[in-house]
Coordinates of C-alpha atoms in Angstrom, one line a residue:
M1 CA 204.0 157.1 293.6
S2 CA 199.8 155.7 292.8
Q3 CA 197.6 157.4 290.3
I4 CA 194.2 157.0 289.7
V5 CA 193.5 154.9 287.5
Q6 CA 192.5 155.7 283.5
V7 CA 189.5 155.4 283.0
S8 CA 189.3 152.7 281.0
S9 CA 189.0 150.3 283.7
I10 CA 186.0 153.2 285.2
S11 CA 182.9 154.0 284.1
R12 CA 180.8 156.2 286.4
N13 CA 176.9 156.0 286.1
T14 CA 174.0 158.8 285.3
R15 CA 171.4 156.5 286.5
C16 CA 170.6 155.4 289.9
R17 CA 170.3 150.8 289.2
A18 CA 167.1 150.5 290.5
C19 CA 164.7 153.5 289.5
K20 CA 166.6 155.0 286.5
G21 CA 166.9 158.0 288.5
E22 CA 169.4 161.0 287.1
T23 CA 168.9 163.0 290.2
F24 CA 171.5 162.3 293.2
S25 CA 173.3 164.0 296.2
K26 CA 177.1 163.2 297.4
V27 CA 176.8 161.9 301.2
F28 CA 180.1 160.5 301.6
S29 CA 184.3 160.1 300.3
F30 CA 186.2 157.9 300.6
G31 CA 188.9 159.9 298.9
P32 CA 191.1 157.7 296.2
T33 CA 191.5 154.1 297.1
P34 CA 193.0 151.5 296.4
P35 CA 190.0 148.3 295.5
A36 CA 189.7 146.1 298.8
N37 CA 191.0 142.9 297.5
A38 CA 193.8 143.7 295.8
F39 CA 196.1 141.8 297.1
L40 CA 199.5 143.3 295.9
I41 CA 202.0 140.0 295.9
G42 CA 204.9 141.6 296.7
E43 CA 206.5 145.1 296.9
A44 CA 206.9 145.6 292.8
D45 CA 203.7 145.8 292.1
I46 CA 203.1 148.5 294.5
E47 CA 204.0 150.5 291.6
H48 CA 201.8 149.5 289.7
E49 CA 199.3 150.1 292.2
Q50 CA 195.8 151.4 291.0
W51 CA 193.9 153.9 292.5
F52 CA 189.9 154.6 291.8
P53 CA 187.1 157.4 293.3
L54 CA 185.2 155.0 296.4
D55 CA 182.0 158.3 296.9
V56 CA 178.4 156.9 297.9
Y57 CA 175.5 158.0 296.6
F58 CA 171.8 159.3 297.9
C59 CA 169.3 158.4 294.8
K60 CA 166.6 161.5 295.0
T61 CA 163.9 159.2 293.2
C62 CA 163.7 155.2 295.0
S63 CA 166.7 156.9 298.5
L64 CA 169.4 153.7 297.1
L65 CA 172.7 153.7 298.4
Q66 CA 175.1 153.7 295.8
L67 CA 178.1 154.0 294.3
L68 CA 178.7 155.6 290.5
D69 CA 182.3 155.3 290.1
I70 CA 181.9 151.7 288.0
V71 CA 185.9 149.5 288.4
H72 CA 185.8 146.8 286.1
P73 CA 184.2 143.8 287.1
D74 CA 187.3 141.7 285.9
I75 CA 189.9 144.0 287.7
L76 CA 187.5 143.1 290.6
F77 CA 185.9 139.9 290.5
R78 CA 188.7 137.9 288.0
E79 CA 191.1 137.4 289.8
Y80 CA 189.0 136.7 294.0
V81 CA 191.3 136.4 296.7
Y82 CA 188.0 135.5 298.6
V83 CA 187.4 132.4 299.9
S84 CA 183.7 131.7 302.1
S85 CA 184.2 128.2 302.8
T86 CA 187.4 129.1 305.5
S87 CA 185.1 131.1 307.8
P88 CA 183.0 128.0 309.4
V89 CA 180.6 131.1 310.9
F90 CA 179.7 131.4 307.4
V91 CA 179.5 128.4 306.8
A92 CA 177.5 127.0 309.7
H93 CA 175.5 130.1 308.3
F94 CA 174.7 128.6 305.1
E95 CA 173.8 125.3 306.1
S96 CA 171.1 126.5 307.6
F97 CA 170.3 128.9 304.8
T98 CA 169.9 125.4 303.0
E99 CA 167.4 124.0 305.6
D100 CA 165.4 127.1 305.6
V101 CA 164.5 127.1 302.3
L102 CA 164.2 123.1 301.8
Q103 CA 162.3 123.0 304.4
S104 CA 159.8 126.5 303.1
Y105 CA 160.0 126.1 299.1
V106 CA 160.3 121.9 298.7
S107 CA 158.8 119.1 299.8
G108 CA 159.8 115.4 299.0
E109 CA 162.2 117.2 295.6
Q110 CA 165.1 116.9 294.3
P111 CA 165.4 120.5 293.2
F112 CA 167.7 122.3 290.4
V113 CA 169.2 125.9 292.3
I114 CA 171.9 127.9 290.3
D115 CA 173.8 129.7 292.4
I116 CA 175.9 133.7 291.4
G117 CA 178.6 134.5 292.9
S118 CA 178.7 130.9 294.2
N119 CA 182.4 131.0 295.5
D120 CA 183.5 127.8 296.5
G121 CA 180.4 126.6 296.6
I122 CA 180.1 127.4 300.2
L123 CA 176.4 127.8 299.8
L124 CA 175.9 124.6 297.1
R125 CA 177.8 122.3 299.0
P126 CA 174.6 121.7 301.9
F127 CA 172.1 121.1 298.8
Q128 CA 173.8 119.1 297.4
R129 CA 174.4 116.7 299.6
R130 CA 170.7 116.7 300.6
G131 CA 170.5 116.0 296.6
A132 CA 169.1 118.6 294.5
R133 CA 170.8 119.2 291.7
V134 CA 174.0 121.5 291.4
L135 CA 175.1 124.6 289.0
G136 CA 177.3 127.2 290.1
V137 CA 178.7 130.8 288.1
D138 CA 181.0 133.0 289.2
P139 CA 183.8 134.8 287.2
A140 CA 186.3 134.2 289.5
H141 CA 188.7 131.4 287.3
A142 CA 190.8 129.6 289.8
I143 CA 188.0 129.8 292.8
A144 CA 185.3 128.9 290.1
A145 CA 187.7 125.6 289.3
Q146 CA 189.3 124.3 292.6
A147 CA 185.9 124.2 293.0
T148 CA 184.5 122.6 290.4
A149 CA 187.3 120.1 291.1
S150 CA 186.1 119.6 294.7
G151 CA 182.4 118.5 293.3
I152 CA 180.5 121.6 293.0
P153 CA 180.3 122.5 289.0
T154 CA 181.0 126.1 288.2
L155 CA 180.7 128.2 285.0
P156 CA 183.6 130.5 285.0
H157 CA 181.5 133.4 284.2
Y158 CA 179.1 136.7 284.5
F159 CA 176.4 134.9 285.1
T160 CA 174.1 137.8 281.3
P161 CA 170.5 136.3 280.4
K162 CA 172.7 134.8 276.9
L163 CA 173.9 132.3 279.3
A164 CA 170.7 131.4 281.4
E165 CA 169.4 130.9 278.7
D166 CA 172.0 127.9 277.8
I167 CA 171.7 126.8 281.5
V168 CA 168.1 126.4 281.0
R169 CA 169.2 124.2 277.1
E170 CA 171.0 121.5 279.5
H171 CA 169.8 121.6 283.4
G172 CA 165.9 122.8 282.4
R173 CA 164.9 125.7 285.1
A174 CA 165.6 126.1 288.2
R175 CA 163.5 126.3 291.3
I176 CA 165.9 128.3 293.7
I177 CA 168.1 131.1 292.4
T178 CA 170.1 132.3 294.9
G179 CA 172.6 135.3 295.2
T180 CA 173.5 136.4 298.4
N181 CA 176.5 138.7 298.8
V182 CA 176.4 139.7 295.7
F183 CA 173.8 141.7 294.4
A184 CA 175.1 143.9 296.5
H185 CA 178.2 143.6 293.6
V186 CA 175.7 144.1 290.3
N187 CA 175.9 147.6 288.3
D188 CA 173.7 145.8 285.3
L189 CA 170.6 144.3 288.0
D190 CA 168.4 144.7 284.9
E191 CA 170.7 142.5 283.3
L192 CA 170.8 139.9 286.6
L193 CA 167.4 140.4 286.5
S194 CA 166.6 139.2 282.8
G195 CA 168.5 136.5 283.3
V196 CA 166.7 135.0 286.7
K197 CA 163.5 135.1 284.2
E198 CA 165.0 133.4 282.3
A199 CA 166.0 130.7 284.0
L200 CA 163.2 130.4 286.8
D201 CA 160.9 128.4 287.2
P202 CA 157.4 130.4 286.0
V203 CA 155.5 129.4 288.9
H204 CA 157.8 127.8 292.4
G205 CA 160.6 129.5 291.2
V206 CA 162.0 131.6 293.7
F207 CA 165.2 133.7 294.3
I208 CA 165.9 134.6 297.1
V209 CA 169.0 137.9 297.6
E210 CA 171.1 138.9 300.7
V211 CA 171.9 141.8 301.6
P212 CA 174.0 144.0 303.7
Y213 CA 170.9 145.5 305.5
L214 CA 170.6 149.5 305.2
V215 CA 169.5 150.1 309.0
D216 CA 172.2 148.1 310.5
F217 CA 174.2 150.3 308.2
L218 CA 173.8 153.1 308.9
E219 CA 172.1 152.4 312.8
K220 CA 175.9 150.4 313.4
N221 CA 178.0 152.1 312.4
L222 CA 179.1 149.9 309.0
F223 CA 180.8 152.1 307.2
D224 CA 183.9 149.6 306.2
M225 CA 181.5 147.5 304.2
I226 CA 182.0 150.8 302.0
Y227 CA 183.5 149.3 298.5
H228 CA 184.8 149.2 295.7
E229 CA 183.1 146.0 295.0
H230 CA 179.4 146.9 296.9
L231 CA 178.1 149.0 294.8
S232 CA 174.3 149.5 296.7
Y233 CA 173.4 149.9 300.1
F234 CA 170.4 148.5 300.5
A235 CA 166.8 148.8 301.7
V236 CA 163.4 146.9 301.0
R237 CA 162.1 150.3 299.8
P238 CA 164.3 150.7 296.6
L239 CA 164.3 146.7 296.2
Q240 CA 160.5 146.6 296.5
K241 CA 160.6 149.4 292.9
L242 CA 163.8 147.2 291.9
F243 CA 162.2 144.1 291.2
T244 CA 158.5 145.4 290.0
R245 CA 159.9 147.9 287.6
L246 CA 160.9 144.2 286.0
G247 CA 158.2 142.5 286.3
M248 CA 158.8 140.4 289.7
Q249 CA 157.6 140.5 293.5
V250 CA 158.8 140.7 296.6
F251 CA 156.6 138.3 298.1
D252 CA 158.9 137.2 301.3
V253 CA 161.8 139.1 304.2
E254 CA 164.0 138.4 306.2
R255 CA 166.6 140.8 308.8
V256 CA 169.4 137.5 309.6
S257 CA 172.7 138.3 311.3
S258 CA 175.5 137.9 309.2
H259 CA 177.8 141.3 308.4
G260 CA 176.7 142.8 310.7
G261 CA 172.9 142.4 309.8
S262 CA 171.5 141.9 306.8
I263 CA 168.1 141.0 305.0
R264 CA 167.1 137.8 302.9
V265 CA 165.2 139.0 300.4
F266 CA 162.4 136.1 299.0
A267 CA 160.4 137.0 294.9
Q268 CA 158.8 135.6 292.3
L269 CA 158.0 136.2 289.3
K270 CA 154.6 139.0 288.3
G271 CA 152.1 135.9 289.0
G272 CA 154.0 133.2 291.7
T273 CA 152.3 131.0 294.0
Y274 CA 153.6 132.3 297.2
A275 CA 151.9 135.1 298.8
V276 CA 153.1 138.5 300.2
S277 CA 154.3 138.3 303.8
R278 CA 153.4 140.8 306.7
R279 CA 157.2 141.7 307.4
V280 CA 158.1 143.2 303.6
E281 CA 155.1 146.0 304.3
Q282 CA 156.4 145.9 308.3
L283 CA 160.0 147.2 308.0
S284 CA 159.0 148.9 304.7
Q285 CA 156.8 151.0 306.9
S286 CA 159.8 150.7 309.5
E287 CA 162.7 152.3 307.4
E288 CA 159.8 155.1 305.9
K289 CA 160.1 156.2 310.0
Q290 CA 163.5 156.3 310.3
T291 CA 163.3 158.9 307.1
L292 CA 166.0 156.6 305.0
H293 CA 163.7 158.3 302.1
T294 CA 165.3 162.2 302.3
E295 CA 169.6 162.6 303.5
T296 CA 169.0 163.1 307.4
P297 CA 170.7 160.1 308.8
Y298 CA 173.4 159.8 305.7
R299 CA 174.3 163.2 306.6
A300 CA 174.8 162.4 310.6
F301 CA 176.7 158.5 309.5
A302 CA 178.4 160.2 307.7
A303 CA 179.4 163.1 311.1
R304 CA 179.2 159.4 312.8
V305 CA 182.8 158.1 310.4
E306 CA 185.2 161.4 311.5
K307 CA 184.7 160.3 314.6
N308 CA 184.9 156.9 314.8
K309 CA 188.7 157.4 312.6
R310 CA 189.9 160.3 314.9
E311 CA 188.9 158.1 318.0
L312 CA 190.6 154.9 316.2
F313 CA 193.4 156.4 314.4
L314 CA 194.4 158.5 318.8
L315 CA 194.2 155.0 320.4
L316 CA 196.6 153.0 318.8
K317 CA 198.8 155.8 318.4
S318 CA 199.0 156.9 322.2
L319 CA 199.1 152.9 322.5
Q320 CA 202.4 153.2 319.6
R321 CA 204.4 156.3 321.8
G322 CA 204.0 153.8 325.4
G323 CA 205.9 151.4 323.6
H324 CA 203.1 149.1 322.5
M325 CA 203.6 146.5 319.9
I326 CA 200.1 146.3 317.8
A327 CA 199.6 143.4 315.1
G328 CA 196.2 143.0 312.9
Y329 CA 193.7 140.6 313.0
G330 CA 191.8 139.3 309.2
A331 CA 192.0 141.2 306.4
P332 CA 188.5 141.1 304.9
A333 CA 187.7 144.0 302.3
K334 CA 186.7 146.0 304.8
G335 CA 188.9 146.1 306.7
N336 CA 190.8 147.5 304.2
T337 CA 188.9 150.0 303.4
L338 CA 189.3 150.7 307.5
L339 CA 192.8 150.7 306.8
N340 CA 193.5 153.2 304.2
Y341 CA 190.2 155.3 305.0
F342 CA 192.1 155.9 308.9
G343 CA 195.6 156.3 307.6
I344 CA 197.0 152.2 309.6
T345 CA 199.8 152.6 308.5
K346 CA 201.7 149.2 308.6
D347 CA 204.6 151.6 311.2
M348 CA 201.5 151.3 313.2
L349 CA 200.8 147.9 312.6
M350 CA 203.3 145.4 312.0
Y351 CA 201.6 142.4 310.4
I352 CA 197.9 141.0 310.3
V353 CA 197.6 137.4 309.9
D354 CA 194.2 135.8 308.3
D355 CA 193.4 132.4 308.1
S356 CA 192.9 131.7 304.3
S357 CA 197.0 131.0 301.9
W358 CA 195.1 133.2 299.5
K359 CA 195.8 135.8 300.7
Q360 CA 198.8 134.7 303.3
N361 CA 202.3 136.1 301.9
R362 CA 200.7 140.1 300.3
L363 CA 200.5 142.9 301.0
T364 CA 197.3 144.7 302.1
P365 CA 196.2 147.8 298.5
G366 CA 197.5 151.0 299.6
T367 CA 198.7 149.9 302.9
H368 CA 200.7 147.8 301.6
I369 CA 201.3 145.7 305.0
P370 CA 202.5 141.7 305.1
V371 CA 199.3 139.1 305.3
V372 CA 200.8 136.5 307.6
A373 CA 199.8 132.5 309.4
D374 CA 198.6 132.7 312.5
R375 CA 202.5 131.1 313.6
E376 CA 203.6 134.5 313.1
L377 CA 202.2 135.0 316.3
Q378 CA 203.9 132.9 318.6
E379 CA 207.4 134.3 316.6
R380 CA 206.7 138.4 316.9
R381 CA 204.1 138.8 319.5
P382 CA 201.6 141.6 320.3
D383 CA 200.4 143.7 323.2
Y384 CA 197.2 144.6 321.0
I385 CA 195.4 142.7 318.4
L386 CA 193.1 145.0 316.2
I387 CA 190.2 142.9 315.1
L388 CA 189.5 144.1 311.5
A389 CA 187.3 141.1 311.1
W390 CA 185.5 142.7 313.2
N391 CA 182.1 140.7 312.8
F392 CA 183.9 137.3 313.8
A393 CA 185.4 138.8 316.5
D394 CA 184.4 136.4 319.1
P395 CA 185.4 133.1 318.1
I396 CA 188.6 135.1 316.7
M397 CA 188.9 136.2 321.0
K398 CA 187.8 132.5 321.7
K399 CA 190.4 130.6 319.1
L400 CA 193.1 133.5 320.5
N401 CA 192.1 132.7 324.7
S402 CA 195.8 132.3 324.9
F403 CA 196.8 136.0 323.9
S404 CA 195.2 137.2 326.1
A405 CA 195.5 134.8 329.0
S406 CA 199.4 135.7 328.5
G407 CA 197.9 139.2 329.1
G408 CA 197.5 140.4 325.5
K409 CA 194.4 142.5 324.1
F410 CA 192.6 143.1 321.7
I411 CA 191.1 146.4 319.8
I412 CA 187.1 146.1 319.1
P413 CA 187.3 149.2 316.2
V414 CA 183.9 149.1 314.9
P415 CA 181.2 150.7 316.2
E416 CA 183.4 152.8 318.2
P417 CA 186.7 151.4 319.1
H418 CA 187.6 150.0 322.8
I419 CA 189.9 148.0 324.0
V420 CA 188.5 144.0 325.6

């Protein structure tokens, strides 16, 4: 029987990581849940599986939505199995990202670019092809080694002020520092931003973060974005307060489509060269009109999640009672949040297909559903495929057009379950 692990593996914040306020309200609870990327190698691992509280809190001081129970980062990231470059959508996304950044902030130079949480080098590779000097920083030892071997030098560490000093001493200061899909994973943002300030060009340097946007999260019912790695669920206003408190300035914000809806936030050191875009205040005012500074939208969100849970569970059970075979497609972290909270078990999904060899031949955390390669679709053909990587539903359905052409159907689980 799985247990919530001892306190040594988990700590609890008493202060908000953005504003340092101390007054919170719990707005949602998933109960004890295993880490979403802690895939099991075999049945023997089940006995030692670790489960942690997964509760979401609202800061009454700055309105940041966040987790306060913090799983030790070594548990989450040292043996990380998510590799970004397996997704053609993300490869294209970061190609476009690179073009936009170089065109807007670098002219006729070969800049030094640091990527925090660089994974397998998916973002740095297009920068490198365009002449930039690049350096990745990522604590996942195996993935960092793989990136370095592929030509993207990557330090297998967490990004700290001390590491930033070492980088500056060896490479100089960076014109661009990026933190895409990692900023929301960091508990001690004061430490991270102290390192950024140390390593960034003080006049022309730009720090760019890309995080799922709270507005999209609420509007699209993206509850499965909640897992232990995602410590913060950001809107513009709390980010402004965080950066201002630490001597930096948000000077532009863009909405982008990744992860169901994200914001790309551009910051500089106080006194930097870039003028503040009107978009910053426009988004901030829009958030106020949507009352994101109150608990009301989060209570309504929790009610919608419960409705989604009931409807999807009943749909799958109905199909199962009708004798239909169901498989899953995609084993992302968000999918494991959905499977565990909704109570979808291995007797309901016979297997889950995933393109990543890092996840294949393993079991999903908590639900213990086998993860397999796509050849399994031919060997044990399902009637329905539940697309757990819902943010890639269109390319997945296009890729599996032979499945649908022969009568197979897809189930999209969010924002409300429906059959395609």
